[in-house]
mmCIF file of C-alpha atoms and ligand atoms in Angstrom:
data_model
loop_
_atom_site.group_PDB
_atom_site.id
_atom_site.type_symbol
_atom_site.label_atom_id
_atom_site.label_comp_id
_atom_site.label_asym_id
_atom_site.label_seq_id
_atom_site.Cartn_x
_atom_site.Cartn_y
_atom_site.Cartn_z
ATOM 1 C CA MET A 1 -3.761 -8.266 -10.612
ATOM 2 C CA SER A 2 -6.831 -6.694 -12.105
ATOM 3 C CA ALA A 3 -7.524 -2.915 -11.268
ATOM 4 C CA SER A 4 -10.703 -2.319 -9.373
ATOM 5 C CA ALA A 5 -13.329 -0.084 -10.969
ATOM 6 C CA PRO A 6 -13.536 3.268 -9.238
ATOM 7 C CA ASN A 7 -16.497 2.487 -7.084
ATOM 8 C CA GLU A 8 -15.905 -1.180 -6.517
ATOM 9 C CA PRO A 9 -15.352 -2.155 -2.737
ATOM 10 C CA VAL A 10 -11.794 -2.573 -1.943
ATOM 11 C CA SER A 11 -10.576 -4.514 1.067
ATOM 12 C CA TYR A 12 -7.180 -4.670 2.741
ATOM 13 C CA GLU A 13 -6.973 -8.394 2.933
ATOM 14 C CA ALA A 14 -8.172 -9.200 -0.590
ATOM 15 C CA ASP A 15 -6.857 -6.095 -2.648
ATOM 16 C CA ILE A 16 -4.217 -4.257 -0.711
ATOM 17 C CA LYS A 17 -2.114 -6.660 1.149
ATOM 18 C CA PRO A 18 -1.285 -8.739 -1.954
ATOM 19 C CA LEU A 19 0.195 -5.570 -3.555
ATOM 20 C CA PHE A 20 3.024 -5.614 -1.012
ATOM 21 C CA ARG A 21 5.868 -8.278 -1.816
ATOM 22 C CA GLU A 22 7.860 -9.942 0.655
ATOM 23 C CA ARG A 23 10.714 -7.594 -0.120
ATOM 24 C CA ASP A 24 8.607 -4.471 0.406
ATOM 25 C CA ARG A 25 7.623 -5.809 3.934
ATOM 26 C CA SER A 26 11.135 -6.659 5.110
ATOM 27 C CA SER A 27 12.494 -3.417 3.778
ATOM 28 C CA MET A 28 10.030 -1.448 5.601
ATOM 29 C CA LEU A 29 9.557 -3.395 8.862
ATOM 30 C CA SER A 30 11.596 -1.016 10.851
ATOM 31 C CA HIS A 31 8.902 1.633 10.001
ATOM 32 C CA PHE A 32 5.765 -0.237 9.909
ATOM 33 C CA ASP A 33 4.447 -3.619 8.706
ATOM 34 C CA LEU A 34 2.995 -3.607 5.326
ATOM 35 C CA TRP A 35 1.233 -6.878 5.942
ATOM 36 C CA SER A 36 -0.634 -5.561 8.899
ATOM 37 C CA HIS A 37 -3.978 -3.748 8.123
ATOM 38 C CA ASP A 38 -3.589 -1.456 11.314
ATOM 39 C CA ASP A 39 0.086 -0.373 10.407
ATOM 40 C CA VAL A 40 -0.887 0.318 6.745
ATOM 41 C CA SER A 41 -4.015 2.319 7.865
ATOM 42 C CA ASP A 42 -2.065 4.318 10.438
ATOM 43 C CA HIS A 43 0.561 5.243 7.825
ATOM 44 C CA ALA A 44 -1.614 5.419 4.743
ATOM 45 C CA THR A 45 -1.120 9.025 4.118
ATOM 46 C CA ALA A 46 2.637 8.815 4.011
ATOM 47 C CA ILE A 47 2.395 5.516 1.960
ATOM 48 C CA LEU A 48 0.159 7.154 -0.621
ATOM 49 C CA ALA A 49 2.484 10.126 -0.874
ATOM 50 C CA GLN A 50 5.382 7.868 -1.636
ATOM 51 C CA LEU A 51 3.466 5.754 -4.174
ATOM 52 C CA GLU A 52 2.227 8.827 -5.915
ATOM 53 C CA ARG A 53 5.782 10.303 -6.072
ATOM 54 C CA GLY A 54 7.020 7.013 -7.486
ATOM 55 C CA SER A 55 9.823 6.886 -4.805
ATOM 56 C CA MET A 56 8.475 3.656 -3.229
ATOM 57 C CA PRO A 57 9.034 0.794 -3.836
ATOM 58 C CA CYS A 58 12.687 1.782 -3.939
ATOM 59 C CA ASP A 59 13.265 -0.583 -7.010
ATOM 60 C CA GLY A 60 10.436 0.609 -9.180
ATOM 61 C CA ALA A 61 7.254 2.780 -9.131
ATOM 62 C CA TRP A 62 3.859 1.186 -9.190
ATOM 63 C CA PRO A 63 1.713 1.808 -12.233
ATOM 64 C CA ALA A 64 -0.904 4.362 -11.924
ATOM 65 C CA ASP A 65 -3.825 2.116 -11.795
ATOM 66 C CA ARG A 66 -2.321 0.172 -8.727
ATOM 67 C CA VAL A 67 -1.782 3.404 -6.962
ATOM 68 C CA GLU A 68 -5.545 4.270 -7.663
ATOM 69 C CA VAL A 69 -6.543 0.970 -5.979
ATOM 70 C CA PHE A 70 -4.765 2.069 -2.772
ATOM 71 C CA ARG A 71 -6.326 5.638 -2.973
ATOM 72 C CA GLY A 72 -9.753 3.872 -3.422
ATOM 73 C CA TRP A 73 -9.273 1.904 -0.437
ATOM 74 C CA MET A 74 -8.382 4.915 1.676
ATOM 75 C CA GLU A 75 -11.452 6.791 0.373
ATOM 76 C CA GLN A 76 -13.696 3.884 1.364
ATOM 77 C CA GLY A 77 -12.466 4.167 5.011
ATOM 78 C CA ARG A 78 -9.613 1.633 4.957
ATOM 79 C CA PRO A 79 -11.761 -1.504 5.399
ATOM 80 C CA VAL A 80 -10.083 -4.798 6.653
HETATM 81 C C1 HEM B 1 5.090 -0.767 -1.852
HETATM 82 C C2 HEM B 1 6.282 -0.869 -1.098
HETATM 83 C C3 HEM B 1 6.803 0.349 -0.307
HETATM 84 C C4 HEM B 1 6.009 1.252 0.334
HETATM 85 C C5 HEM B 1 4.689 1.522 0.328
HETATM 86 C C6 HEM B 1 7.151 2.040 1.149
HETATM 87 C C7 HEM B 1 6.719 3.146 1.881
HETATM 88 C C8 HEM B 1 7.574 4.013 2.626
HETATM 89 C C9 HEM B 1 7.356 5.146 3.314
HETATM 90 C C10 HEM B 1 5.884 5.622 3.547
HETATM 91 C C11 HEM B 1 8.445 5.703 3.707
HETATM 92 C C12 HEM B 1 8.712 6.840 4.608
HETATM 93 C C13 HEM B 1 8.699 6.373 6.000
HETATM 94 C C14 HEM B 1 8.869 7.457 7.086
HETATM 95 O O1 HEM B 1 9.542 8.395 6.747
HETATM 96 O O2 HEM B 1 8.269 7.170 8.113
HETATM 97 C C15 HEM B 1 9.514 4.851 3.182
HETATM 98 C C16 HEM B 1 10.939 4.957 3.527
HETATM 99 C C17 HEM B 1 11.986 4.248 3.058
HETATM 100 N N1 HEM B 1 11.819 3.091 2.242
HETATM 101 FE FE1 HEM B 1 10.013 2.180 1.647
HETATM 102 N N2 HEM B 1 8.235 1.492 1.046
HETATM 103 C C18 HEM B 1 8.159 0.380 0.131
HETATM 104 C C19 HEM B 1 9.255 -0.437 -0.330
HETATM 105 C C20 HEM B 1 10.564 -0.225 -0.114
HETATM 106 C C21 HEM B 1 11.573 -1.051 -0.681
HETATM 107 C C22 HEM B 1 11.322 -2.251 -1.612
HETATM 108 C C23 HEM B 1 12.667 -0.573 -0.206
HETATM 109 C C24 HEM B 1 13.970 -1.060 -0.675
HETATM 110 C C25 HEM B 1 15.059 -1.137 0.085
HETATM 111 C C26 HEM B 1 12.458 0.541 0.626
HETATM 112 C C27 HEM B 1 13.338 1.412 1.253
HETATM 113 C C28 HEM B 1 12.953 2.451 2.058
HETATM 114 C C29 HEM B 1 14.065 3.447 2.642
HETATM 115 C C30 HEM B 1 15.587 3.157 2.659
HETATM 116 C C31 HEM B 1 13.254 4.410 3.225
HETATM 117 C C32 HEM B 1 13.921 5.588 4.037
HETATM 118 C C33 HEM B 1 13.925 5.145 5.461
HETATM 119 C C34 HEM B 1 14.510 6.251 6.356
HETATM 120 O O3 HEM B 1 14.397 7.366 5.953
HETATM 121 O O4 HEM B 1 14.844 5.853 7.553
HETATM 122 N N3 HEM B 1 11.124 0.687 0.656
HETATM 123 N N4 HEM B 1 9.052 3.790 2.570
#
């Protein structure tokens, strides 16, 4: 995965969905579907909080540049 530059357009389908492994999706399905744009949009604030804290995924925090890609997507209005 290559990190996006700060102002590069970020889309859910191309840049965000591929960050979530099958294991992430199945672990979190009782709360929301990480492979669904609408679910990730609805829960984006809680998801970002966990990613920043490093408490999710449960088996290892994301590197900071990957968290920044997620934040950039939120700031761009969470496009599909
Ligand atoms: C990038 C991947 C993941 C993201 C973004 C994520 C996000 C979150 C968020 C936002 C919550 C809080 C949910 C809420 O309180 O409504 C949560 C809870 C939780 N997650 Fe994840 N998660 C990820 C991967 C995983 C993985 C791999 C596991 C491994 C088992 C896991 C296990 C849990 C558990 C056990 C909770 C607590 C559920 C509860 O309180 O009922 N998550 N996660």
